[in-house]
Tab-separated table of N, CA and C in Angstrom:
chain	number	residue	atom	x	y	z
A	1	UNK	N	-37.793	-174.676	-33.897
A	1	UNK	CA	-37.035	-174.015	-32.882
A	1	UNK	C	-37.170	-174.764	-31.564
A	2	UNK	N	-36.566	-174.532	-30.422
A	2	UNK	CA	-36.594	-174.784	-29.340
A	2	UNK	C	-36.638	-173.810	-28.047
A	3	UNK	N	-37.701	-173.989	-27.463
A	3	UNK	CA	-38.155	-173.477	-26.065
A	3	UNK	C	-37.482	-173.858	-24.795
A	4	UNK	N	-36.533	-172.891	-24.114
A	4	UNK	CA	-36.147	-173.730	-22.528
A	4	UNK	C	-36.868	-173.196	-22.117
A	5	UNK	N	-37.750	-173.982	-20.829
A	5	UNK	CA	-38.093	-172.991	-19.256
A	5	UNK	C	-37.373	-174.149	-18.309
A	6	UNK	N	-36.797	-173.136	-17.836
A	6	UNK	CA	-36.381	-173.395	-16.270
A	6	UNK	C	-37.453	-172.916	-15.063
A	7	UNK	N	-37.093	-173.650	-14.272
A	7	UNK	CA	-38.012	-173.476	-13.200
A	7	UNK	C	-36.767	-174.014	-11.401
A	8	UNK	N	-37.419	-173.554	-10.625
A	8	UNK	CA	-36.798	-173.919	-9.460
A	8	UNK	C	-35.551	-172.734	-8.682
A	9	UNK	N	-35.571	-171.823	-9.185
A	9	UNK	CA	-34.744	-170.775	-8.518
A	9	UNK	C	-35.504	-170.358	-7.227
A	10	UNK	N	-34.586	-169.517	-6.115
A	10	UNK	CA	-35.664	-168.844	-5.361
A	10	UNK	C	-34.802	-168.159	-4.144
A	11	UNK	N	-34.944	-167.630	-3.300
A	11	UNK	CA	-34.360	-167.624	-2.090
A	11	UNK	C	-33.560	-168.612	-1.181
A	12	UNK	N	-32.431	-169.127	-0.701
A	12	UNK	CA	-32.193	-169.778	0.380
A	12	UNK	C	-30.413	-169.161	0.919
A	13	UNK	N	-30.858	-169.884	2.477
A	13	UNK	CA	-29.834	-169.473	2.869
A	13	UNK	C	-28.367	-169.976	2.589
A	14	UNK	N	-27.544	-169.467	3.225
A	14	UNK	CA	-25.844	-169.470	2.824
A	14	UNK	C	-25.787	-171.097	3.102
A	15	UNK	N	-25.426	-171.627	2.302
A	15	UNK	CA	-25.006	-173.090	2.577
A	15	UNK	C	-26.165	-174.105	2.377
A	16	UNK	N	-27.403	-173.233	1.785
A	16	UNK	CA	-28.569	-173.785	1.308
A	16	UNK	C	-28.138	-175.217	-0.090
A	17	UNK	N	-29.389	-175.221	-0.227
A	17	UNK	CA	-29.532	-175.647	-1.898
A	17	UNK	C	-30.444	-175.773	-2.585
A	18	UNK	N	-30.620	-176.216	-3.934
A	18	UNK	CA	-31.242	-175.500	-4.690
A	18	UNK	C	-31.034	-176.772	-5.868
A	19	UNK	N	-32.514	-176.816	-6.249
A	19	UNK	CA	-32.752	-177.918	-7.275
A	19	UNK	C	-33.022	-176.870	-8.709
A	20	UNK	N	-31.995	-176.490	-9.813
A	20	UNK	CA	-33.199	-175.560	-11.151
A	20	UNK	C	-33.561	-177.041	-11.865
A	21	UNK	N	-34.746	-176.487	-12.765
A	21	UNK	CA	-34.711	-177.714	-13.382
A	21	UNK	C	-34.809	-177.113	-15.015
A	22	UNK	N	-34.465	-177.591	-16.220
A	22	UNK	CA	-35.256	-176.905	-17.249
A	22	UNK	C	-35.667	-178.041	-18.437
A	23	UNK	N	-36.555	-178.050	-18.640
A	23	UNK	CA	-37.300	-178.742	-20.018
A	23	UNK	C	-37.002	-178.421	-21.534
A	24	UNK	N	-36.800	-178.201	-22.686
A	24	UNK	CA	-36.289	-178.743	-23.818
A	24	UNK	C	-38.416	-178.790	-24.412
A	25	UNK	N	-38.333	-177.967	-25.620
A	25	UNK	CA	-39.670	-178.682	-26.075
A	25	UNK	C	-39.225	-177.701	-27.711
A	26	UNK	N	-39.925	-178.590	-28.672
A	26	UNK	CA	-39.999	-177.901	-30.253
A	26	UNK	C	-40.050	-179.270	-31.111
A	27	UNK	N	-39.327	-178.578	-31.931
A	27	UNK	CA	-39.243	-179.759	-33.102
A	27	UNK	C	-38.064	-179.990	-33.169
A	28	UNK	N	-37.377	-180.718	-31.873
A	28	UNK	CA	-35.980	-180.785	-32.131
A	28	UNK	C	-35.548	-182.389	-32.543
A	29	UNK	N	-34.472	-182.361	-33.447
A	29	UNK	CA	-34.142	-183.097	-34.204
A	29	UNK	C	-32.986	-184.298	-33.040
A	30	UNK	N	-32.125	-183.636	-32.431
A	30	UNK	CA	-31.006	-183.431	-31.806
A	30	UNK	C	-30.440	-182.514	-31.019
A	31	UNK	N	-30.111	-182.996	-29.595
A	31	UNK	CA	-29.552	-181.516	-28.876
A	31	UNK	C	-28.335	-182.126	-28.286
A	32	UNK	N	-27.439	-181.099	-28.654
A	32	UNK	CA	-25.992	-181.800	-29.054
A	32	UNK	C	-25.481	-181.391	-27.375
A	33	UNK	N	-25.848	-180.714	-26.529
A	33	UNK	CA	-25.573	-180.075	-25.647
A	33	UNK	C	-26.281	-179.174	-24.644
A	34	UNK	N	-26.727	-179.642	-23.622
A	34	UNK	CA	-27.513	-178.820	-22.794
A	34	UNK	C	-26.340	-178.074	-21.499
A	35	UNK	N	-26.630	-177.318	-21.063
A	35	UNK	CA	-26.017	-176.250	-19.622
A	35	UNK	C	-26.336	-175.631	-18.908
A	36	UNK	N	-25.751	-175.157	-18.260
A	36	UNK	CA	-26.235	-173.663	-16.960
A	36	UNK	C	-25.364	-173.151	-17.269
A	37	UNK	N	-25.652	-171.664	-17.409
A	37	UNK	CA	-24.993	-170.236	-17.266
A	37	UNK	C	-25.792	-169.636	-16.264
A	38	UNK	N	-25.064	-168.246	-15.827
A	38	UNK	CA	-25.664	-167.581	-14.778
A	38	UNK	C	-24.912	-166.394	-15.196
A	39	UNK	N	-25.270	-164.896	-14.648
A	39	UNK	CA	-25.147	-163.799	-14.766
A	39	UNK	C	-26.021	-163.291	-13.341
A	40	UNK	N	-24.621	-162.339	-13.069
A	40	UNK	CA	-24.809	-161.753	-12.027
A	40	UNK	C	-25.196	-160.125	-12.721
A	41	UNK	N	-25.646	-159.060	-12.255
A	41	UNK	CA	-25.780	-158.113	-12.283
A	41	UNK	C	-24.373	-157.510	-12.314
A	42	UNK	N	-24.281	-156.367	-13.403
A	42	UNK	CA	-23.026	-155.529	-13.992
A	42	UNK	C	-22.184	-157.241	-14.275
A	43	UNK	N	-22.020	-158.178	-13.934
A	43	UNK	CA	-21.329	-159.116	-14.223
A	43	UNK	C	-21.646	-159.683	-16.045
A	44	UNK	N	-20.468	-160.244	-16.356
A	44	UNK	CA	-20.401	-161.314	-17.695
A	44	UNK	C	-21.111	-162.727	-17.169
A	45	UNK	N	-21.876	-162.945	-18.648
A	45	UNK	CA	-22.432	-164.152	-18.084
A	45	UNK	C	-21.641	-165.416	-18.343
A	46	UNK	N	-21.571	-166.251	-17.209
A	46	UNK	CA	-21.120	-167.339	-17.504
A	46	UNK	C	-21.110	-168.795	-17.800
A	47	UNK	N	-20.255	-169.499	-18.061
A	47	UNK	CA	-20.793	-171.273	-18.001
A	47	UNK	C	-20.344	-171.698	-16.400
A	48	UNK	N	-21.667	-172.388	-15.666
A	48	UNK	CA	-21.730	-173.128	-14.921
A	48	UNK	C	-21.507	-174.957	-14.782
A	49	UNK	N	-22.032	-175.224	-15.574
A	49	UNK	CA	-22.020	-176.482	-15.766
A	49	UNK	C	-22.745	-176.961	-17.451
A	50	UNK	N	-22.156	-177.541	-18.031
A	50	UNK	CA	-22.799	-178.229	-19.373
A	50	UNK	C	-22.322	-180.058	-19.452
A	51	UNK	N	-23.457	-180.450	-20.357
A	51	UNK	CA	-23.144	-181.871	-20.154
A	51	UNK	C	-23.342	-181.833	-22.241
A	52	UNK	N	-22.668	-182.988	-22.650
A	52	UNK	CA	-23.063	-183.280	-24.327
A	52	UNK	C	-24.253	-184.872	-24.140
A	53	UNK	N	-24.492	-184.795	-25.540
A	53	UNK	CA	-25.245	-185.995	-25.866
A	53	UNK	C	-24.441	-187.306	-25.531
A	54	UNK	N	-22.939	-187.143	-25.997
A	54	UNK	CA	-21.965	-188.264	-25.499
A	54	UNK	C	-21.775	-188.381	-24.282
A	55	UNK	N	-21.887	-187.852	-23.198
A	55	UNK	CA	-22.016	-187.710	-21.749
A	55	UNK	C	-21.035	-186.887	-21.017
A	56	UNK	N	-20.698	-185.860	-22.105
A	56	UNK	CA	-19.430	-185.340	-21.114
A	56	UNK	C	-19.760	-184.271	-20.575
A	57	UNK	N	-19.298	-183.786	-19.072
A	57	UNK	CA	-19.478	-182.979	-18.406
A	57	UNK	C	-18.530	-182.036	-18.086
A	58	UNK	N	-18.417	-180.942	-17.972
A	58	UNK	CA	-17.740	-179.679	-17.420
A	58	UNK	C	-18.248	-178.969	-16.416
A	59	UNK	N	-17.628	-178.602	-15.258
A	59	UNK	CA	-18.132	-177.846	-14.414
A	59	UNK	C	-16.919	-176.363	-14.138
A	60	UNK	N	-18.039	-175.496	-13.920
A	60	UNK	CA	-16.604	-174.495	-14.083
A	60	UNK	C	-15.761	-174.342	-12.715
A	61	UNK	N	-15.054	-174.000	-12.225
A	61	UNK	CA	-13.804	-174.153	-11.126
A	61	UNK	C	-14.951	-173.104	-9.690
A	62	UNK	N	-15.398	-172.723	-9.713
A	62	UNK	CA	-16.247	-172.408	-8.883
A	62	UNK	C	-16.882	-172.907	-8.395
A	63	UNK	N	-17.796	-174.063	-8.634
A	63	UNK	CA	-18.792	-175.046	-8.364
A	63	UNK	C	-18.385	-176.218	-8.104
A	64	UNK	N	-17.147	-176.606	-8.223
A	64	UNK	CA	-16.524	-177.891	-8.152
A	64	UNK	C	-16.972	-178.416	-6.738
A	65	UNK	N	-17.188	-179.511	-6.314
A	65	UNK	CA	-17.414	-180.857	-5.695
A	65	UNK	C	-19.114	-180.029	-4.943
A	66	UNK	N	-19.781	-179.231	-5.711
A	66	UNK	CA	-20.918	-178.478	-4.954
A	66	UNK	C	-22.226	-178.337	-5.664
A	67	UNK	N	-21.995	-178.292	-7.261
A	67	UNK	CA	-23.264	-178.466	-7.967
A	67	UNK	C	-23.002	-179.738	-8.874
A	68	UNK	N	-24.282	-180.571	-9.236
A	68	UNK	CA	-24.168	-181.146	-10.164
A	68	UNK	C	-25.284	-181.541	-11.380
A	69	UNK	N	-24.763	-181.634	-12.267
A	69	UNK	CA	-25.483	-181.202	-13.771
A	69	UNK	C	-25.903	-183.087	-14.149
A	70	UNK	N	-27.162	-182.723	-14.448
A	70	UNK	CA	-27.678	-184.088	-14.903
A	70	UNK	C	-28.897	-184.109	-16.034
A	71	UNK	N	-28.755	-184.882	-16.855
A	71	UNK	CA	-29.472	-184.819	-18.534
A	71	UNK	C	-30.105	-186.207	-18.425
A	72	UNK	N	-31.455	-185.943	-19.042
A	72	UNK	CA	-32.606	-186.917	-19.774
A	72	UNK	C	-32.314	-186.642	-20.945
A	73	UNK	N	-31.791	-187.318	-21.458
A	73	UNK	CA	-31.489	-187.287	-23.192
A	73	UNK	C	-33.177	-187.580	-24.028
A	74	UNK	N	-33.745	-188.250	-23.512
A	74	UNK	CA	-35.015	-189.121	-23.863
A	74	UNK	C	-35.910	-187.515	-23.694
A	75	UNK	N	-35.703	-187.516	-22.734
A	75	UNK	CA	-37.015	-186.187	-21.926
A	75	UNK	C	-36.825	-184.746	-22.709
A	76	UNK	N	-35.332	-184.682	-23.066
A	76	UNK	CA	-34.727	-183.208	-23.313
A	76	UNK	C	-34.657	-182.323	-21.846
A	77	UNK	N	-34.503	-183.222	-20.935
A	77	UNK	CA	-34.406	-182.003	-19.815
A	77	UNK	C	-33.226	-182.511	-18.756
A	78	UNK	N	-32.610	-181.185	-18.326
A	78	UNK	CA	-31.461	-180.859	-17.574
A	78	UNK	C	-31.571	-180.442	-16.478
A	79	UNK	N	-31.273	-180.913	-15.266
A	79	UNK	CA	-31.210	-180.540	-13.808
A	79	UNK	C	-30.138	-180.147	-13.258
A	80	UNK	N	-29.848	-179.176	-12.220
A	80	UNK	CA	-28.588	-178.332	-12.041
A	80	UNK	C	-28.772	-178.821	-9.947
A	81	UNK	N	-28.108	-179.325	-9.557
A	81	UNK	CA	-28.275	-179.643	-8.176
A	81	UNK	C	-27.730	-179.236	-7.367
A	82	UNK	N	-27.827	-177.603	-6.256
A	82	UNK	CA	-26.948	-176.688	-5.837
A	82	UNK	C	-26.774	-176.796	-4.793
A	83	UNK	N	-25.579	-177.361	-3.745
A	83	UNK	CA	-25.549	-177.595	-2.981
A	83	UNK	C	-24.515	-176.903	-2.399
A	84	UNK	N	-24.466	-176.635	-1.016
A	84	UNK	CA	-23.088	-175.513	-0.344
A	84	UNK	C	-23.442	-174.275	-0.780
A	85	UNK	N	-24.412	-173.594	-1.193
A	85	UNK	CA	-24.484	-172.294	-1.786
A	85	UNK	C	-24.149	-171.086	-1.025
A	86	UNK	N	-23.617	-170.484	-1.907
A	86	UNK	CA	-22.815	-168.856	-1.031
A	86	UNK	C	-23.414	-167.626	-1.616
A	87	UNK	N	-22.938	-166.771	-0.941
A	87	UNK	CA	-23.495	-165.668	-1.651
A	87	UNK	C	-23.541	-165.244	-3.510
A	88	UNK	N	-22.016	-165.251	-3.620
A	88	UNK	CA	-21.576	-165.144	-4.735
A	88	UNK	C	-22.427	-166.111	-5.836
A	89	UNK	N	-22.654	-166.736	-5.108
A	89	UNK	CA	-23.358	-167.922	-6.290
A	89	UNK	C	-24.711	-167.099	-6.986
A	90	UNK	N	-25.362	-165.884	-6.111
A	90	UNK	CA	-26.577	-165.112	-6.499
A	90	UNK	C	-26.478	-165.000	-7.415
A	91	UNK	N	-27.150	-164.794	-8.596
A	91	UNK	CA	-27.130	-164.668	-10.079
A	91	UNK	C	-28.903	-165.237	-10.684
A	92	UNK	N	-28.367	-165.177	-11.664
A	92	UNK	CA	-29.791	-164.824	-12.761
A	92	UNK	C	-29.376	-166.698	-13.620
A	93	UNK	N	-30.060	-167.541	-13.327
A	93	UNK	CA	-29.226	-169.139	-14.008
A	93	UNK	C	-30.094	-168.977	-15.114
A	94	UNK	N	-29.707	-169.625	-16.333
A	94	UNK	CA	-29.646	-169.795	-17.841
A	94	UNK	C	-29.575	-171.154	-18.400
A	95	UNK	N	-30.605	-171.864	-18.639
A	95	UNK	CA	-30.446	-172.525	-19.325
A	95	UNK	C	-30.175	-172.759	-20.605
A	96	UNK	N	-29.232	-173.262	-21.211
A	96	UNK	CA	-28.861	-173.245	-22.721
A	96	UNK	C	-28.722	-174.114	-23.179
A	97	UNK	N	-28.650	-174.833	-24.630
A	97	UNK	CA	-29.029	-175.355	-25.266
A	97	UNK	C	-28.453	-175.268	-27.256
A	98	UNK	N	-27.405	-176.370	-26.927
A	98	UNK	CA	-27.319	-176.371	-28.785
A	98	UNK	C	-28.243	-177.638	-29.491
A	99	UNK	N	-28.926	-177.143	-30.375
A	99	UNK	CA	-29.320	-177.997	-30.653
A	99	UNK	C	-30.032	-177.952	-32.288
A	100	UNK	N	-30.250	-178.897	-33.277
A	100	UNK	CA	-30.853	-179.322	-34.201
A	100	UNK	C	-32.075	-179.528	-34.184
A	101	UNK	N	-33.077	-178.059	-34.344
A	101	UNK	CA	-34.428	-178.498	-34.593
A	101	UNK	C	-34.936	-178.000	-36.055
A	102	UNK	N	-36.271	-178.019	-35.842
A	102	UNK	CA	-36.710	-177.396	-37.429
A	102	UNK	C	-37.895	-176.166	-36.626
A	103	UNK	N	-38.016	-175.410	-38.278
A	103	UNK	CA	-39.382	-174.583	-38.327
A	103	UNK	C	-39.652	-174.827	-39.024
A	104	UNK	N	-40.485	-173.440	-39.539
A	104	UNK	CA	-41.367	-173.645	-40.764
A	104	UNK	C	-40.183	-173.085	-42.149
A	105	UNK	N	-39.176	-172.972	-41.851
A	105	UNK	CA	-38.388	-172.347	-42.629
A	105	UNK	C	-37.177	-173.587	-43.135
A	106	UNK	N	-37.491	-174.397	-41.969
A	106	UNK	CA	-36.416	-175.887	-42.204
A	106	UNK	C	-35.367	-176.306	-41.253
A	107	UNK	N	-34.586	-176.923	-40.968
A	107	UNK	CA	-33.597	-177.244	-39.971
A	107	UNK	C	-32.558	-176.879	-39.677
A	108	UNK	N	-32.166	-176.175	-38.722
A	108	UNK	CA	-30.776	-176.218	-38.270
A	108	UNK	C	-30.156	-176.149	-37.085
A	109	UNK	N	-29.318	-176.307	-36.601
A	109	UNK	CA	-28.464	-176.138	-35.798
A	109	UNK	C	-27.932	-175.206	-34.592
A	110	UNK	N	-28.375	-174.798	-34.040
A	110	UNK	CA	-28.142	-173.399	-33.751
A	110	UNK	C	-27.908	-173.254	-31.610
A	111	UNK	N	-28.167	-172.355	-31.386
A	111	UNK	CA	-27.983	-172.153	-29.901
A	111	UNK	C	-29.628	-171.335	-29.173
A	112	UNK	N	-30.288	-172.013	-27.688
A	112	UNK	CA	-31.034	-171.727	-27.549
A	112	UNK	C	-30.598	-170.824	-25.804
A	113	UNK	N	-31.631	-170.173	-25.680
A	113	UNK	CA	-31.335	-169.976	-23.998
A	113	UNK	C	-32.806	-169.657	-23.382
A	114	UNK	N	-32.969	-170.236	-22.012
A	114	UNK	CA	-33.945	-169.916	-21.670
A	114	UNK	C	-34.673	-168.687	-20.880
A	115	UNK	N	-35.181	-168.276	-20.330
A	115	UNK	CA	-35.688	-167.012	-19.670
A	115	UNK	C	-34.737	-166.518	-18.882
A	116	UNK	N	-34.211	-167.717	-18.330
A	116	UNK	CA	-33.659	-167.340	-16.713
A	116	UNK	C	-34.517	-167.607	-15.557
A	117	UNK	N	-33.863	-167.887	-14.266
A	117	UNK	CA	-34.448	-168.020	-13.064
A	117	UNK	C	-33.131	-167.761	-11.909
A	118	UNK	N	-34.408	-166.693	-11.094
A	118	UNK	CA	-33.119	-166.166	-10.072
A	118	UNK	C	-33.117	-166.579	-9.364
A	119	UNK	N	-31.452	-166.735	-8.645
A	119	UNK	CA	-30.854	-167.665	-7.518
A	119	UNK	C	-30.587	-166.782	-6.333
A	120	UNK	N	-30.965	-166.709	-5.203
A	120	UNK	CA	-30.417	-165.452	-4.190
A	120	UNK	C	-30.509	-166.341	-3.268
A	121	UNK	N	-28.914	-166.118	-2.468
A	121	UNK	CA	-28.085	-166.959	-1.458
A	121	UNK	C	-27.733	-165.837	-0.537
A	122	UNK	N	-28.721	-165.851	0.349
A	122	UNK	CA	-28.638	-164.883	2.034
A	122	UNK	C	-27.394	-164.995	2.731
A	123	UNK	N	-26.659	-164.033	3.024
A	123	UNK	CA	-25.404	-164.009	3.704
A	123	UNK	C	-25.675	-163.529	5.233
């Protein structure tokens, strides 16, 4: 299986920023895809930014020219770089994760997410 922790959420002000970072650890074979999601309270959670093993990136229409998503393929770890932050941006960030590891049961494929770490942007 595979373990995310993220780390680096916290308080800052409106127009702040904000480094998350999250690590990747197990018996993974392959991780076809690392991301950020976030969830706001009573809100759906969403995709923020994801990058693939081939290097492609998506950012969702909210975050455009303001966060940016960056992968250690080698390391297994993903950095989310928040810059211009607003209120709205407050939320609960998610690291996620598809990926090919094993257990004790054998290998597969599957989807991971990590704890979460909260983002709060002072208005």
């Amino acid at each position: 299986q595979v373990i995310l922790v993220e780390s680096g959420g916290g308080l800052v002000q409106d127009g702040g920023s904000l480094k998350l970072s999250c690590a990747a650890s197990g018996d993974i074979i392959n991780i076809a895809a690392l991301g950020w999601y976030r969830q706001a309270p009573g809100s759906q959670r969403e995709r923020v930014a994801t990058t693939t093993a081939t290097g492609m990136i998506a950012y969702a229409h909210f975050v455009k020219d303001r966060f940016t998503i960056s992968k250690d393929n080698a390391k297994n770890t993903v950095d989310l770089q928040m810059n211009s932050l607003k209120p709205e941006d407050t939320a609960v960030y998610y690291c996620h994760a598809d990926a090919f590891a094993c257990s004790g049961h054998g290998c597969h494929e599957t989807e991971y997410w990590g704890q979460g770490t909260q983002v709060t942007v002072s208005s």
